[in-house]
CSV table of C-alpha atoms in Angstrom, one decimal:
chain,number,residue,atom,x,y,z
A,1,ILE,CA,5.2,-10.1,-26.1
A,2,VAL,CA,1.9,-11.4,-27.5
A,3,THR,CA,1.6,-15.2,-27.4
A,4,GLN,CA,-0.1,-17.3,-30.1
A,5,SER,CA,-3.2,-17.4,-27.9
A,6,GLY,CA,-3.3,-13.6,-27.8
A,7,ASP,CA,-2.1,-13.3,-24.2
A,8,ILE,CA,0.2,-10.5,-23.4
A,9,ARG,CA,3.3,-11.6,-21.4
A,10,TRP,CA,6.1,-9.5,-20.0
A,11,ILE,CA,9.6,-10.9,-20.4
A,12,ARG,CA,13.1,-9.9,-19.4
A,13,ASP,CA,15.8,-11.1,-21.6
A,14,ARG,CA,19.6,-11.1,-21.1
A,15,ILE,CA,22.3,-12.0,-23.5
A,16,GLN,CA,26.0,-12.3,-23.1
A,17,PRO,CA,28.5,-12.8,-25.9
A,18,LEU,CA,30.9,-15.8,-25.7
A,19,TRP,CA,34.4,-14.9,-27.0
A,20,ASP,CA,37.0,-17.1,-28.5
A,21,ASP,CA,40.1,-15.7,-27.0
A,22,THR,CA,42.4,-17.2,-29.6
A,23,GLN,CA,40.5,-15.6,-32.5
A,24,GLY,CA,39.4,-12.5,-30.6
A,25,ARG,CA,35.8,-12.6,-31.8
A,26,VAL,CA,32.4,-13.6,-30.6
A,27,VAL,CA,31.6,-17.2,-31.4
A,28,ASN,CA,28.3,-17.6,-29.7
A,29,PHE,CA,25.8,-16.0,-27.4
A,30,LEU,CA,24.4,-17.2,-24.1
A,31,GLY,CA,20.9,-15.9,-23.4
A,32,ALA,CA,18.1,-16.3,-20.8
A,33,ILE,CA,14.5,-15.2,-21.0
A,34,GLU,CA,12.4,-14.8,-17.8
A,35,ASP,CA,8.7,-14.4,-17.7
A,36,ILE,CA,8.1,-11.4,-15.4
A,37,THR,CA,4.3,-11.0,-16.1
A,38,ASP,CA,3.3,-11.6,-12.5
A,39,ARG,CA,5.7,-9.0,-11.2
A,40,LYS,CA,4.5,-6.4,-13.8
A,41,GLN,CA,0.9,-7.1,-12.8
A,42,ALA,CA,1.8,-6.7,-9.1
A,43,GLU,CA,3.5,-3.4,-9.9
A,44,ALA,CA,0.5,-2.1,-11.8
A,45,GLN,CA,-1.8,-3.1,-8.9
A,46,LEU,CA,0.5,-1.3,-6.5
A,47,ARG,CA,0.5,1.9,-8.7
A,48,GLN,CA,-3.3,1.8,-8.8
A,49,ARG,CA,-3.5,1.4,-5.0
A,50,GLU,CA,-1.0,4.2,-4.5
A,51,GLU,CA,-3.0,6.5,-6.8
A,52,PHE,CA,-6.2,5.5,-5.0
A,53,LEU,CA,-4.7,6.3,-1.5
A,54,SER,CA,-3.2,9.5,-2.8
A,55,ARG,CA,-6.6,10.7,-4.0
A,56,ILE,CA,-8.1,10.0,-0.6
A,57,TYR,CA,-5.2,11.7,1.2
A,58,ASP,CA,-5.2,14.8,-1.0
A,59,GLY,CA,-9.0,15.0,-1.5
A,60,ALA,CA,-10.2,14.5,2.0
A,61,GLU,CA,-11.9,17.3,3.8
A,62,GLN,CA,-10.1,16.4,7.0
A,63,ALA,CA,-6.6,17.1,7.9
A,64,ILE,CA,-4.5,14.0,7.6
A,65,PHE,CA,-1.0,13.8,9.0
A,66,VAL,CA,1.6,11.0,9.4
A,67,ILE,CA,4.1,10.8,12.3
A,68,ASP,CA,7.1,8.5,12.4
A,69,VAL,CA,7.9,7.2,15.9
A,70,THR,CA,11.6,6.7,16.2
A,71,ALA,CA,13.4,4.0,18.2
A,72,ASP,CA,14.0,6.6,21.0
A,73,ARG,CA,10.3,7.6,21.0
A,74,GLU,CA,10.8,10.8,19.2
A,75,PHE,CA,8.0,12.0,17.0
A,76,ARG,CA,8.9,13.3,13.5
A,77,TYR,CA,6.4,14.3,10.8
A,78,LEU,CA,6.4,12.3,7.6
A,79,GLY,CA,3.6,14.1,5.8
A,80,PHE,CA,0.7,16.5,5.8
A,81,ASN,CA,-2.1,16.6,3.3
A,82,ARG,CA,-3.4,20.0,2.0
A,83,VAL,CA,-6.0,20.5,4.7
A,84,SER,CA,-3.3,20.0,7.4
A,85,GLU,CA,-1.2,22.5,5.6
A,86,ARG,CA,-4.1,25.0,5.7
A,87,TYR,CA,-4.7,24.4,9.4
A,88,GLY,CA,-1.1,24.7,10.5
A,89,GLY,CA,0.1,27.3,8.0
A,90,VAL,CA,3.0,25.1,7.0
A,91,THR,CA,3.7,23.0,3.9
A,92,ASP,CA,4.4,19.3,3.7
A,93,GLY,CA,7.9,20.1,2.7
A,94,ASP,CA,8.4,22.4,5.8
A,95,ILE,CA,7.5,19.6,8.2
A,96,GLN,CA,9.1,16.4,6.9
A,97,GLY,CA,11.5,14.9,9.4
A,98,LYS,CA,10.9,17.6,12.0
A,99,THR,CA,9.5,17.3,15.5
A,100,PRO,CA,6.3,19.1,16.6
A,101,ASN,CA,8.4,21.6,18.6
A,102,GLU,CA,10.5,22.4,15.5
A,103,VAL,CA,7.4,23.0,13.4
A,104,PHE,CA,5.0,24.7,15.8
A,105,GLY,CA,7.1,25.9,18.7
A,106,SER,CA,7.3,24.6,22.2
A,107,GLU,CA,3.8,25.5,23.4
A,108,ILE,CA,1.8,23.8,20.7
A,109,GLY,CA,4.5,21.2,20.0
A,110,THR,CA,4.6,20.0,23.6
A,111,MET,CA,0.8,19.6,23.6
A,112,MET,CA,0.9,17.6,20.4
A,113,GLN,CA,3.8,15.4,21.6
A,114,GLN,CA,1.8,14.7,24.8
A,115,ASN,CA,-1.2,13.5,22.7
A,116,TYR,CA,1.1,11.4,20.5
A,117,GLU,CA,2.6,9.8,23.7
A,118,ARG,CA,-1.0,9.1,25.0
A,119,CYS,CA,-1.6,7.3,21.7
A,120,LEU,CA,1.5,5.2,22.2
A,121,GLN,CA,0.5,4.4,25.8
A,122,ALA,CA,-3.0,3.4,24.8
A,123,GLY,CA,-1.8,1.3,21.9
A,124,THR,CA,-5.0,2.0,20.1
A,125,SER,CA,-6.8,4.9,18.5
A,126,ILE,CA,-7.6,7.8,20.6
A,127,SER,CA,-9.8,10.9,19.9
A,128,TYR,CA,-10.0,14.2,21.6
A,129,GLU,CA,-11.0,17.8,21.0
A,130,GLU,CA,-8.3,20.5,21.1
A,131,GLN,CA,-7.9,24.2,20.6
A,132,LEU,CA,-5.0,25.2,18.4
A,133,VAL,CA,-3.7,28.7,17.8
A,134,PHE,CA,-1.7,29.1,14.5
A,135,ASP,CA,-0.6,32.6,13.5
A,136,ASP,CA,-3.3,34.3,15.6
A,137,ARG,CA,-5.9,32.0,14.2
A,138,CYS,CA,-7.8,29.8,16.7
A,139,ILE,CA,-9.3,26.6,15.5
A,140,TRP,CA,-10.9,23.8,17.4
A,141,THR,CA,-10.4,20.3,16.0
A,142,LEU,CA,-11.7,16.8,16.7
A,143,THR,CA,-8.5,14.8,16.4
A,144,THR,CA,-8.1,11.0,16.1
A,145,LEU,CA,-4.7,9.4,16.3
A,146,SER,CA,-4.3,5.8,15.2
A,147,PRO,CA,-1.1,3.8,15.8
A,148,LEU,CA,0.5,1.6,13.1
A,149,ARG,CA,2.7,-1.4,14.0
A,150,ASP,CA,5.7,-2.8,12.3
A,151,ASP,CA,6.4,-6.5,11.7
A,152,ARG,CA,7.6,-6.9,15.3
A,153,GLY,CA,4.3,-5.4,16.7
A,154,GLN,CA,6.0,-2.1,17.8
A,155,ILE,CA,4.3,1.1,17.0
A,156,ASP,CA,6.4,2.9,14.5
A,157,ARG,CA,4.0,5.4,13.0
A,158,ILE,CA,0.9,7.3,13.9
A,159,ILE,CA,-1.8,8.4,11.4
A,160,GLY,CA,-3.7,11.4,12.5
A,161,THR,CA,-6.9,13.0,11.3
A,162,ALA,CA,-8.4,16.3,12.4
A,163,THR,CA,-11.8,17.8,11.7
A,164,ASP,CA,-12.4,21.5,12.2
A,165,ILE,CA,-15.2,21.8,14.7
A,166,SER,CA,-14.7,25.6,15.4
A,167,ASP,CA,-18.3,26.5,14.3
A,168,ARG,CA,-19.7,23.9,16.7
A,169,LYS,CA,-17.6,25.1,19.6
A,170,GLN,CA,-18.6,28.7,18.9
A,171,ALA,CA,-22.2,27.7,18.9
A,172,GLU,CA,-21.7,25.8,22.2
A,173,MET,CA,-20.0,28.8,23.8
A,174,ALA,CA,-22.8,31.2,22.6
């Protein structure tokens, strides 16, 4: 609604008919109006923040991947951005809810799980260089894993980024 001062306010209204059982008809209405402007503004801010983060996630030149850490310390992928998809040759839909071994096989998957475990043990961000072979393609990456903690202080997620450093490694080897 627009108030007399010109402010826009969001409201939620509810109405309930009151029946006269003896006459079998509605004799009155009971209504309530609630100002939900603050909630609507918070929702709009949240949508803007989600869009902002989505643009970073999808537009980054680095691979970005998200790993859930289950209660029994199992690592399951939550998401890959487009660069991660290109590196690993799998889509975001292919990896969701799966372990590294399920996605990449035991050789690469075991190596990835060991790095995720190192991140858990460190309790802080770690960085390392690694060589990965996907479908007969060899790439070198500089990978950073950053743990996220839940309300109880337990690590429940890891955010990873990987930058392709293959050109640099080839130059070093030459």
